Coordinates of C-alpha atoms and ligand atoms in Angstrom, one line a residue:
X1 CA -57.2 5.1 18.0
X2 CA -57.2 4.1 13.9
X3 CA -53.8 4.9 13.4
X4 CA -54.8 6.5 9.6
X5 CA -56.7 9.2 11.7
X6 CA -53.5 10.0 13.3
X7 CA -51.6 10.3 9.7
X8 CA -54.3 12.1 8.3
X9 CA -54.4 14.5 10.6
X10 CA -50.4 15.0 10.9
X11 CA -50.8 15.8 7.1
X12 CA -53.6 18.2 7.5
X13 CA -51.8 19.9 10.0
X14 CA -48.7 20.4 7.8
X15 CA -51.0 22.6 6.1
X16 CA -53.0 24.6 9.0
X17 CA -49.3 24.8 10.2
X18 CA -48.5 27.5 6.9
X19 CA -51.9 29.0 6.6
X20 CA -52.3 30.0 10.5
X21 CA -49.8 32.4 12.2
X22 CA -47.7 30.6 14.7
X23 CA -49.3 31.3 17.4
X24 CA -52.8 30.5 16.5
X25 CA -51.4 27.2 15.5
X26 CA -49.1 26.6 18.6
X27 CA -52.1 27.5 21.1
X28 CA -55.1 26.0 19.5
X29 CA -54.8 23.7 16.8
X30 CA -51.2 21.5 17.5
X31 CA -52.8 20.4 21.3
X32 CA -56.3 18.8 19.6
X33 CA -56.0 15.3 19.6
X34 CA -58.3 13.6 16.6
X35 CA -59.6 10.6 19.0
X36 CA -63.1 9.1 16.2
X37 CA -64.8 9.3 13.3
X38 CA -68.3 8.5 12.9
X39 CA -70.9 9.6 10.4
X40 CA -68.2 12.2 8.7
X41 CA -67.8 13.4 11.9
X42 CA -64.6 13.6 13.2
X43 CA -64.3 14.3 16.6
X44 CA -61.4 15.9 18.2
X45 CA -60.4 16.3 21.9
X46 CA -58.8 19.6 23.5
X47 CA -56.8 19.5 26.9
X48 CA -59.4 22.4 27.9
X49 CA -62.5 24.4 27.4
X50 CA -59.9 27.3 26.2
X51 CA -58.5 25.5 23.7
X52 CA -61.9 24.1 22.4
X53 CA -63.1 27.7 22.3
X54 CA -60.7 29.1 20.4
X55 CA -60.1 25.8 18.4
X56 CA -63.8 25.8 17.4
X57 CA -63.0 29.0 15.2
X58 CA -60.9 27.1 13.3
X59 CA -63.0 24.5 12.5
X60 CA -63.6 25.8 8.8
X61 CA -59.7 25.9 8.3
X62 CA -59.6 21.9 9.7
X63 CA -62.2 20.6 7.4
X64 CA -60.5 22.5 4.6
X65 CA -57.2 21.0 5.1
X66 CA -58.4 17.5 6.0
X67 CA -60.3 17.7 2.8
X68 CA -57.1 18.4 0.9
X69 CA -55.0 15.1 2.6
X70 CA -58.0 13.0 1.7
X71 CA -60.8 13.9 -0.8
X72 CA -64.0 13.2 1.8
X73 CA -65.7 15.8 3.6
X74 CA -65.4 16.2 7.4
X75 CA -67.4 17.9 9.8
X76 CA -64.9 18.9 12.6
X77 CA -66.1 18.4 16.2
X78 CA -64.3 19.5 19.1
X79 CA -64.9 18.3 23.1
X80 CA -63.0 19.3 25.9
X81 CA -63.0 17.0 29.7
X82 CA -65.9 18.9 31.0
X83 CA -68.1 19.3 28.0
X84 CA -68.1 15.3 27.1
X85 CA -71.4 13.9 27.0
X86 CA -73.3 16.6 28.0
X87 CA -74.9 19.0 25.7
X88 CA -72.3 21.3 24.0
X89 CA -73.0 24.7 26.2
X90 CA -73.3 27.2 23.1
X91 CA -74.7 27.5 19.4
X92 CA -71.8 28.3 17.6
X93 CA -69.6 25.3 19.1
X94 CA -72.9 23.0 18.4
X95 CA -72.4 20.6 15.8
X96 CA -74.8 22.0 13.4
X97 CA -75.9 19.1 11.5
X98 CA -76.5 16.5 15.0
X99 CA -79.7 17.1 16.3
X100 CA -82.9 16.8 14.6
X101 CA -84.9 18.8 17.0
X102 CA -85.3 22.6 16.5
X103 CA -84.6 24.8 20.1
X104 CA -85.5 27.8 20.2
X105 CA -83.2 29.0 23.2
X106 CA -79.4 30.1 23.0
X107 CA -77.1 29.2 26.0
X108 CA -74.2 31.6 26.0
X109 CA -70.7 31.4 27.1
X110 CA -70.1 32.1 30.8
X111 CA -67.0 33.7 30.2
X112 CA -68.2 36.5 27.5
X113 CA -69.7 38.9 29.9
X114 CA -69.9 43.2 29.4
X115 CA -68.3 42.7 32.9
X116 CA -65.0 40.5 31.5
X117 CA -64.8 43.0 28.1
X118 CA -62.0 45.5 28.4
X119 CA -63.0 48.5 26.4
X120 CA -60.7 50.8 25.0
X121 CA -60.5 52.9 22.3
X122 CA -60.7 50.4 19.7
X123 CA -63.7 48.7 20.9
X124 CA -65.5 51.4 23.0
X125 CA -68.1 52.6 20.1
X126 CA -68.9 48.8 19.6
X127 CA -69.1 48.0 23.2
X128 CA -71.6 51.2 23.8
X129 CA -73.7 50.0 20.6
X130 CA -74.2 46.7 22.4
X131 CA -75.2 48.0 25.9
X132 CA -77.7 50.2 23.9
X133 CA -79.4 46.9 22.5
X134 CA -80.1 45.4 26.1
X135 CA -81.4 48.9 27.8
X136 CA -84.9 47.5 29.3
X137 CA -86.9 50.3 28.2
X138 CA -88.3 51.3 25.0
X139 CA -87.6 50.0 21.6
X140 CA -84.1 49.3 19.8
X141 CA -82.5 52.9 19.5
X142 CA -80.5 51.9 17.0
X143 CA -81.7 49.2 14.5
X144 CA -79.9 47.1 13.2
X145 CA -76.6 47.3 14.7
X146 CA -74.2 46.3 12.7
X147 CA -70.2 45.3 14.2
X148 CA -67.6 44.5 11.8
X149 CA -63.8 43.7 12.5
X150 CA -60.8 41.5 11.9
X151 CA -61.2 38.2 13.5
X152 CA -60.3 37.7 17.2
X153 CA -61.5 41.3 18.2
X154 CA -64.4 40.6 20.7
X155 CA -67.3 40.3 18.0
X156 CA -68.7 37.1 19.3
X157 CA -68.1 38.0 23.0
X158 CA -69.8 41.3 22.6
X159 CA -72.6 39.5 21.4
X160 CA -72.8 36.7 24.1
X161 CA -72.4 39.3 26.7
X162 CA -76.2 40.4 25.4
X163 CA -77.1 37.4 25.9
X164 CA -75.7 36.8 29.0
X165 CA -76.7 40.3 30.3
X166 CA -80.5 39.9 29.0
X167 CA -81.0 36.4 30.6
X168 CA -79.6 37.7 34.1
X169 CA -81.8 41.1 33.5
X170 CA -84.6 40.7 31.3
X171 CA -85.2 36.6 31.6
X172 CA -88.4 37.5 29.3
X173 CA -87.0 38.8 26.3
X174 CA -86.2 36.3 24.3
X175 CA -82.3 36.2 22.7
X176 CA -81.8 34.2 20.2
X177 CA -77.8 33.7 18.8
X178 CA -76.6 32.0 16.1
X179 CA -73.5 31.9 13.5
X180 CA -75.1 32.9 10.1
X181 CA -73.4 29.2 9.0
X182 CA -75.7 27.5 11.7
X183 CA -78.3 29.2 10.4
X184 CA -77.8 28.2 6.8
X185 CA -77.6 24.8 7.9
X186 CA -80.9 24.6 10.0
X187 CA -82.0 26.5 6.9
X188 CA -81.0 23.7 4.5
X189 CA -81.6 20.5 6.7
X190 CA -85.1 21.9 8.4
X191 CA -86.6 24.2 6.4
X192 CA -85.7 22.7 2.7
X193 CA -84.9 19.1 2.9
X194 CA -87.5 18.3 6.2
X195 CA -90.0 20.9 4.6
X196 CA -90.8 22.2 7.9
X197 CA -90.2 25.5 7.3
X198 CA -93.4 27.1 9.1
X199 CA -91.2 25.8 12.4
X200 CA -88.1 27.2 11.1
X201 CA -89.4 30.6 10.6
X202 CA -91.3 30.8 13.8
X203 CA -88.1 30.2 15.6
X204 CA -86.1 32.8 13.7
X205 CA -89.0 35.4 13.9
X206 CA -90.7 35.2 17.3
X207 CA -87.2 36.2 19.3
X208 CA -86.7 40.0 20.7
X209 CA -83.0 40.2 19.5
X210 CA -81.4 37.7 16.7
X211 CA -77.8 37.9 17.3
X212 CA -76.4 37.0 14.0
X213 CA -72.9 36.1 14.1
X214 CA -70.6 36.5 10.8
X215 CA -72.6 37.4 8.1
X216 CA -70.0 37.6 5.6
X217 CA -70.9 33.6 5.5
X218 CA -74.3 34.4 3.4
X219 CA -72.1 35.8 0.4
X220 CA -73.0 34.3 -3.1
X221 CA -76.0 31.5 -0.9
X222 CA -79.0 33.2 -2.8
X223 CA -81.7 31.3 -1.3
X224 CA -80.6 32.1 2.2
X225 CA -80.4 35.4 1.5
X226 CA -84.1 35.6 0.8
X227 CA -84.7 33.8 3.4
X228 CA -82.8 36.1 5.9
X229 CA -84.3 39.2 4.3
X230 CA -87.8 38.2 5.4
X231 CA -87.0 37.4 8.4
X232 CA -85.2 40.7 8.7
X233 CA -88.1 42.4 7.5
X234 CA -90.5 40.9 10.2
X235 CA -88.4 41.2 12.9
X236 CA -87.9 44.9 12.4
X237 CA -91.3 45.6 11.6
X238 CA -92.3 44.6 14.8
X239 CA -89.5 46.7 16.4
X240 CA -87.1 43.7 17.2
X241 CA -84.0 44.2 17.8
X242 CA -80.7 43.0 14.8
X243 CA -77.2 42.6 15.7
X244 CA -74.7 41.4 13.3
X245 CA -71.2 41.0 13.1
X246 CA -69.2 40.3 10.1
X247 CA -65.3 40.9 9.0
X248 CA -66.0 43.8 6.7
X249 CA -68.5 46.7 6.5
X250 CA -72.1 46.3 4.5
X251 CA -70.8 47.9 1.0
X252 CA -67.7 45.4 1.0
X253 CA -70.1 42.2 0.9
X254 CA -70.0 42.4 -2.6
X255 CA -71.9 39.0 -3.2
X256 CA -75.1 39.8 -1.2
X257 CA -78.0 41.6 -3.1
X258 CA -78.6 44.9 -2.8
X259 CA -81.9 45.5 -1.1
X260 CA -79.6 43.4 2.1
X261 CA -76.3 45.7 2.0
X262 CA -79.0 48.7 2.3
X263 CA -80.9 47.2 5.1
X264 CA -77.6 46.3 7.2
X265 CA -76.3 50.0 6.3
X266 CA -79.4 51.8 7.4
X267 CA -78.9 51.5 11.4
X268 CA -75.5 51.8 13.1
X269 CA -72.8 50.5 11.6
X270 CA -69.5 50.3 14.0
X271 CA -65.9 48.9 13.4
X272 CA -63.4 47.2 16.1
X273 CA -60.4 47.8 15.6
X274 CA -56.8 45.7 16.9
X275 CA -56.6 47.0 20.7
X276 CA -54.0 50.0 21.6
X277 CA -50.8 49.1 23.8
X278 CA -53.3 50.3 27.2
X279 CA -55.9 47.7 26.3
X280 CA -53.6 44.6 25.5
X281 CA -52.1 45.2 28.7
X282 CA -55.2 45.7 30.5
X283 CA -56.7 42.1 28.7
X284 CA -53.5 40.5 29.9
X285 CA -53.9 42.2 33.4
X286 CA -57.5 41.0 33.5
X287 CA -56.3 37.3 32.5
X288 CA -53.9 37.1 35.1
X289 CA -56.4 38.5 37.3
X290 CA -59.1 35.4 36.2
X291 CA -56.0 33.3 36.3
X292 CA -55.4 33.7 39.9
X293 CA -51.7 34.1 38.7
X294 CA -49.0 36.9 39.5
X295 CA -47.2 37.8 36.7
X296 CA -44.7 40.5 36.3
X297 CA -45.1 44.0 34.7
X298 CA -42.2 43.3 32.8
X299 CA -43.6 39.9 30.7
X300 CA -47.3 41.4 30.5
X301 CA -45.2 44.5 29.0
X302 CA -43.1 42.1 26.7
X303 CA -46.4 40.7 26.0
X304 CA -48.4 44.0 24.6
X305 CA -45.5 44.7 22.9
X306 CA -45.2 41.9 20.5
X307 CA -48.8 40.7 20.0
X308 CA -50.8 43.9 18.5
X309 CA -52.8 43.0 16.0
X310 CA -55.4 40.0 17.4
X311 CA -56.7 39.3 21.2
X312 CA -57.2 35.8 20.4
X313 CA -53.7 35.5 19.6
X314 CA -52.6 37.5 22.9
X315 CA -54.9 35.2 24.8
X316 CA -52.7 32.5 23.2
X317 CA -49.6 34.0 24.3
X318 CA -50.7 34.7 27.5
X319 CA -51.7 30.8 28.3
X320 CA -48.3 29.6 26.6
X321 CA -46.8 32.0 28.8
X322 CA -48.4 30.5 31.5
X323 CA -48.1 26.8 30.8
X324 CA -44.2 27.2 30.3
X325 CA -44.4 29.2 34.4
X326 CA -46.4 25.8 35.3
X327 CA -43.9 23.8 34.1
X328 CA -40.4 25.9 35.1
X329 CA -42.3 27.3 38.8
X330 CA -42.1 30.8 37.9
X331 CA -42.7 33.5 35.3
X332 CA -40.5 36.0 34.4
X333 CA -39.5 37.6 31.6
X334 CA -36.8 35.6 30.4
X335 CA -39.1 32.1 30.7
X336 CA -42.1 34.3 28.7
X337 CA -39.0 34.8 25.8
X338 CA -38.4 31.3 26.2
X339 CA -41.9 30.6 25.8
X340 CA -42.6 32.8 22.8
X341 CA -39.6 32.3 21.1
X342 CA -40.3 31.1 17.7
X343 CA -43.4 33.5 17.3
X344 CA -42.2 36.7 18.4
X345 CA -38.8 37.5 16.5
X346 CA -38.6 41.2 17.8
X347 CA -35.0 41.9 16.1
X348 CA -36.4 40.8 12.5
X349 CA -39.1 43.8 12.5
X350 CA -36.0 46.3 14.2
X351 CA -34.7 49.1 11.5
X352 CA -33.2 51.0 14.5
X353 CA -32.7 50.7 18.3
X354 CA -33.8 52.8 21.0
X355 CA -30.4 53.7 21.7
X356 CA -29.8 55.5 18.4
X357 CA -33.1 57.1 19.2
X358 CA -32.0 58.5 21.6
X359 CA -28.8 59.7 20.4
X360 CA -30.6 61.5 17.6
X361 CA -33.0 63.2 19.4
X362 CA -30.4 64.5 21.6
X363 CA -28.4 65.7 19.6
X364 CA -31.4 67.8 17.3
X365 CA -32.1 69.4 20.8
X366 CA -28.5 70.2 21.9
X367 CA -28.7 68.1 24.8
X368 CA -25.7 65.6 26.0
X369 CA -26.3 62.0 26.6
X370 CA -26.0 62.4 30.0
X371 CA -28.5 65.1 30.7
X372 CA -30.9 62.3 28.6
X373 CA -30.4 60.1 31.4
X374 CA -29.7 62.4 34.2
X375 CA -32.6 63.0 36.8
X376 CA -32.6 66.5 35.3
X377 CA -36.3 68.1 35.3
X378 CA -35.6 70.8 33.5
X379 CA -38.1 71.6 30.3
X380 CA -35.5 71.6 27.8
X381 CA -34.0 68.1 29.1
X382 CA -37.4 66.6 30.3
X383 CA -39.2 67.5 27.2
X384 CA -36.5 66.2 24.2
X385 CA -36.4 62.8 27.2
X386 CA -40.2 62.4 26.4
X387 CA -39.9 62.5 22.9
X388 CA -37.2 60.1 23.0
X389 CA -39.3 57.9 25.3
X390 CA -42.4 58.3 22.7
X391 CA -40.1 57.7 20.0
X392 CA -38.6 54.7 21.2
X393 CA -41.9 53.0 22.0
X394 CA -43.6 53.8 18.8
X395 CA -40.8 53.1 16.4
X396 CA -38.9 50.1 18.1
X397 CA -40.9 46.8 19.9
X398 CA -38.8 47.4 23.0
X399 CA -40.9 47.2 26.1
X400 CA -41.2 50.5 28.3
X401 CA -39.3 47.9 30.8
X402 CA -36.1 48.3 28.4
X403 CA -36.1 51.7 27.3
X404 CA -36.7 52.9 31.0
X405 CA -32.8 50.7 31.5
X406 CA -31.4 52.9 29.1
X407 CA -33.0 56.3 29.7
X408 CA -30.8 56.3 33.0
X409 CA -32.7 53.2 35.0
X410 CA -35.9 54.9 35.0
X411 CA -39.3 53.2 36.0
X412 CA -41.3 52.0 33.5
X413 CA -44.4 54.1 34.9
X414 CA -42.2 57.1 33.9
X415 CA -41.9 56.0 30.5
X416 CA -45.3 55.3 30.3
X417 CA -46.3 58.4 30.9
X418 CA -44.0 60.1 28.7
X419 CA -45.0 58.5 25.9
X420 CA -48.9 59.3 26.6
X421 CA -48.1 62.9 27.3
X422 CA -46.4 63.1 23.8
X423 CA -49.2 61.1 22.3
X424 CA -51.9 63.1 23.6
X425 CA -49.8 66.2 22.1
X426 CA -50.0 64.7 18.7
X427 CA -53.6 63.4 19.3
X428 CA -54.5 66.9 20.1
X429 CA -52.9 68.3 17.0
X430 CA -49.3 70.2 18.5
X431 CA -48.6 71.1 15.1
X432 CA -45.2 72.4 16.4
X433 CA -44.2 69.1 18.2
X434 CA -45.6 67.6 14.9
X435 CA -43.6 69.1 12.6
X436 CA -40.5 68.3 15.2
X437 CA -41.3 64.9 15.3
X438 CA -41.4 64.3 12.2
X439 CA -37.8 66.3 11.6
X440 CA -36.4 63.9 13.8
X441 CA -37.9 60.8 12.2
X442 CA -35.9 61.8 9.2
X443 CA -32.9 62.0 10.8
X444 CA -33.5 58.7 12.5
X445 CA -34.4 56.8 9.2
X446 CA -31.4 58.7 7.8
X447 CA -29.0 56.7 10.2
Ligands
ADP1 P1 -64.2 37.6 17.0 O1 -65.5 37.1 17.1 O2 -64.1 39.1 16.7 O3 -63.3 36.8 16.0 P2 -63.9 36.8 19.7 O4 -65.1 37.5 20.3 O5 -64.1 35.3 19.5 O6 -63.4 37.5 18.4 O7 -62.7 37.1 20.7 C1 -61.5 36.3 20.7 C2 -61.0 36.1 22.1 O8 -60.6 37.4 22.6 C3 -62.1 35.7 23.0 O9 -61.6 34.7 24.0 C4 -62.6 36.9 23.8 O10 -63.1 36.7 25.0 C5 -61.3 37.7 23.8 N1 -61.6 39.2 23.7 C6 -61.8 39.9 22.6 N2 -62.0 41.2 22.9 C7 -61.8 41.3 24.3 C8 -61.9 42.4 25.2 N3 -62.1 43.7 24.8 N4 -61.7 42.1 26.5 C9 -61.4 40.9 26.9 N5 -61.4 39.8 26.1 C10 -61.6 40.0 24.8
MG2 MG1 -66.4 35.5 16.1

């Protein structure tokens, strides 16, 4: 391999290393190995078809940061063992400026089913929306639909598990998916610069759903937008069905014209929001599950935990966790610390501990220490234990695992459900348990 490749990229990743979060950068980007360049391609090879996945949503970030070690533009291109030589198996991971031919059919990620999405309460308005596009009967009920979240939420799965679900069910509709950049670029190289632009729009308008992945990408391209507005128009017209995704609602895309931002508002619009505690751990439980591995309560727990805010990112953890059992025979919770060290630094984010929790709310509700962890059942003891339980999960990152220990040795299960009982009675608007809670929040922050 040209040895400059090698420094180039060692520079570029100096920066990916301060722009990415640890984890994204530990799990997808520090295992790619650049191997060619050809053409302004430069051509990268993952260990696996995970990595190359998840690395191919970073290929904007690559090319960046490669352009700012040496002043040429890149297009990043990223093959994993099984996918060398043989036709890159879906759009977005296809190397948009390659092929000279137009095809007019999608192939879709195996893996992004309805059947592998966990739904939960942060995804369960998005998910329905998406089932609703690929009921056989009838037109689109809802037209467009329009699904916007932070990045590494499930957009782009939701939207190959349409695909998937349509070509298993309906083999005659006709799905088309695309990244709104893949569809600029077809735009630019087939339409403008090969002037076969009656080819181009047949493609884009003769499909029964256009799956249109990030649309925040058209911002401030004027010509596309035209462009996508017709086709918008005719596909709706005719009763076709729209899904797009993007990382912020319609009236945030500030540089797209007007007459768009009201067509993408006037069907459903629905967010995704970073997955609850329940549906983190149900992702991890699920991956194990794929995995074929058998991995404790405890370091799925520790997992959830830590990782809130992005499922790409708990994937990442996850298959860290997971490469560091390969390597040491087991996994348990002290090798998943190991592993993650370095990205999760739970004592930084700690004000209090779970043990002064405790103390406090004990001592607002007159109960000893002991009763706290005594197998008392009691209301008055039971109940102040489950708001200690609740408050201890929500305030510190201690796993249930932990605060189980020190709430008298109790199960985790038991903690579990004494923070959902709590939460349910805040969800349902206990204004008395409210106003309590928040009494003894004071009193904690106060220590
Ligand atoms: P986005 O397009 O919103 O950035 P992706 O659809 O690429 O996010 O999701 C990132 C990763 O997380 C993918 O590997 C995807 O399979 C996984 N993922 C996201 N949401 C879920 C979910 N609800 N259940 C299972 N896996 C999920
Ligand atoms: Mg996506």
């Amino acid at each position: 391999m040209d040895i400059r490749l090698d420094e180039i990229w060692e520079k570029a990743k100096e920066f990916l290393a301060h722009e990415l979060s640890a984890i994204s950068f530990n799990s997808w980007i520090a295992p790619l190995k650049p191997v060619s360049t050809r053409d302004g391609i430069l051509t990268f090879q993952a260990p696996n078809r995970l990595v190359k996945e998840n690395a191919d949503t970073y290929r904007k970030q690559m090319e960046a940061a490669l352009t700012g070690v040496i002043p040429i533009k890149f297009t990043v291109r990223i093959e994993a063992p099984d996918t060398q030589g043989s036709p890159v198996s879906y759009p977005s991971a296809r190397p948009s400026l390659e092929s000279d031919l137009l095809d007019n059919g999608s192939e879709f990620n195996s893996n992004y089913t309805f059947e592998n999405f966990v739904v939960g309460d942060s995804n369960r308005v998005a998910y329905a929306a998406c089932t609703s596009v690929v009921k056989p009967n009838g037109g689109p009920q809802f037209n467009p639909v329009f699904i916007y979240g932070g990045s590494g939420l499930g957009k782009t799965h939701l939207m190959h598990a349409i695909g998937n679900h349509s070509q298993d069910n309906t083999p005659d509709r006709h799905v088309l998916y695309v990244t709104c950049e893949y569809f600029f670029n077809e735009f630019i190289r087939v339409a403008i610069n090969q002037r076969r632009y009656d080819e181009f729009r047949a493609k884009y308008r003769n499909c029964d759903i256009l799956l249109i992945d990030d649309i925040q990408f058209m911002e401030g391209k004027d010509q596309m937008q035209i462009e996508f507005f017709n086709t918008f128009n005719t596909l709706y017209e005719a009763g076709n069905s729209i899904v797009i995704t993007c990382d912020k609602p319609p009236q945030r895309l500030y540089e797209l014209e007007e007459r768009l931002r009201t067509r993408f508002a006037s069907g459903l619009i629905v967010d995704i929001k970073s997955p609850d505690y329940e549906t983190r751990v149900a992702i991890l439980e699920n991956l194990a599950k794929q995995n074929g591995s058998i991995i404790g309560f405890d370091v799925i727990d520790y997992i959830a935990s830590n990782i809130v805010s992005n499922i790409r990112e708990l994937e990442g953890a996850f298959s860290t966790v997971l490469a560091y059992g390969i390597l040491t025979g087991s996994i348990t919770l002290d090798i998943a610390k190991e592993a993650l060290k370095g990205i999760i630094h739970p004592a930084a984010k700690k004000t209090t501990s779970s043990e002064i929790i405790i103390e406090v709310v004990a001592r607002y509700y007159n109960v000893s220490l002991e009763e706290m962890r005594s197998s008392n059942r009691s209301r008055e003891v039971a109940e102040p234990r489950q708001i200690a339980m609740y408050l201890c999960k929500t305030i510190t990152d201690d796993t249930y695992v932990y605060i189980g220990q020190i709430l008298g040795n109790r199960d985790h299960t038991t903690i579990r459900h004494g923070y959902q009982k709590i939460k349910k009675e805040i969800d349902n608007a206990n204004t008395d348990l409210i106003s309590h809670i928040e009494d003894i929040k004071k009193r904690i922050s106060a220590r």
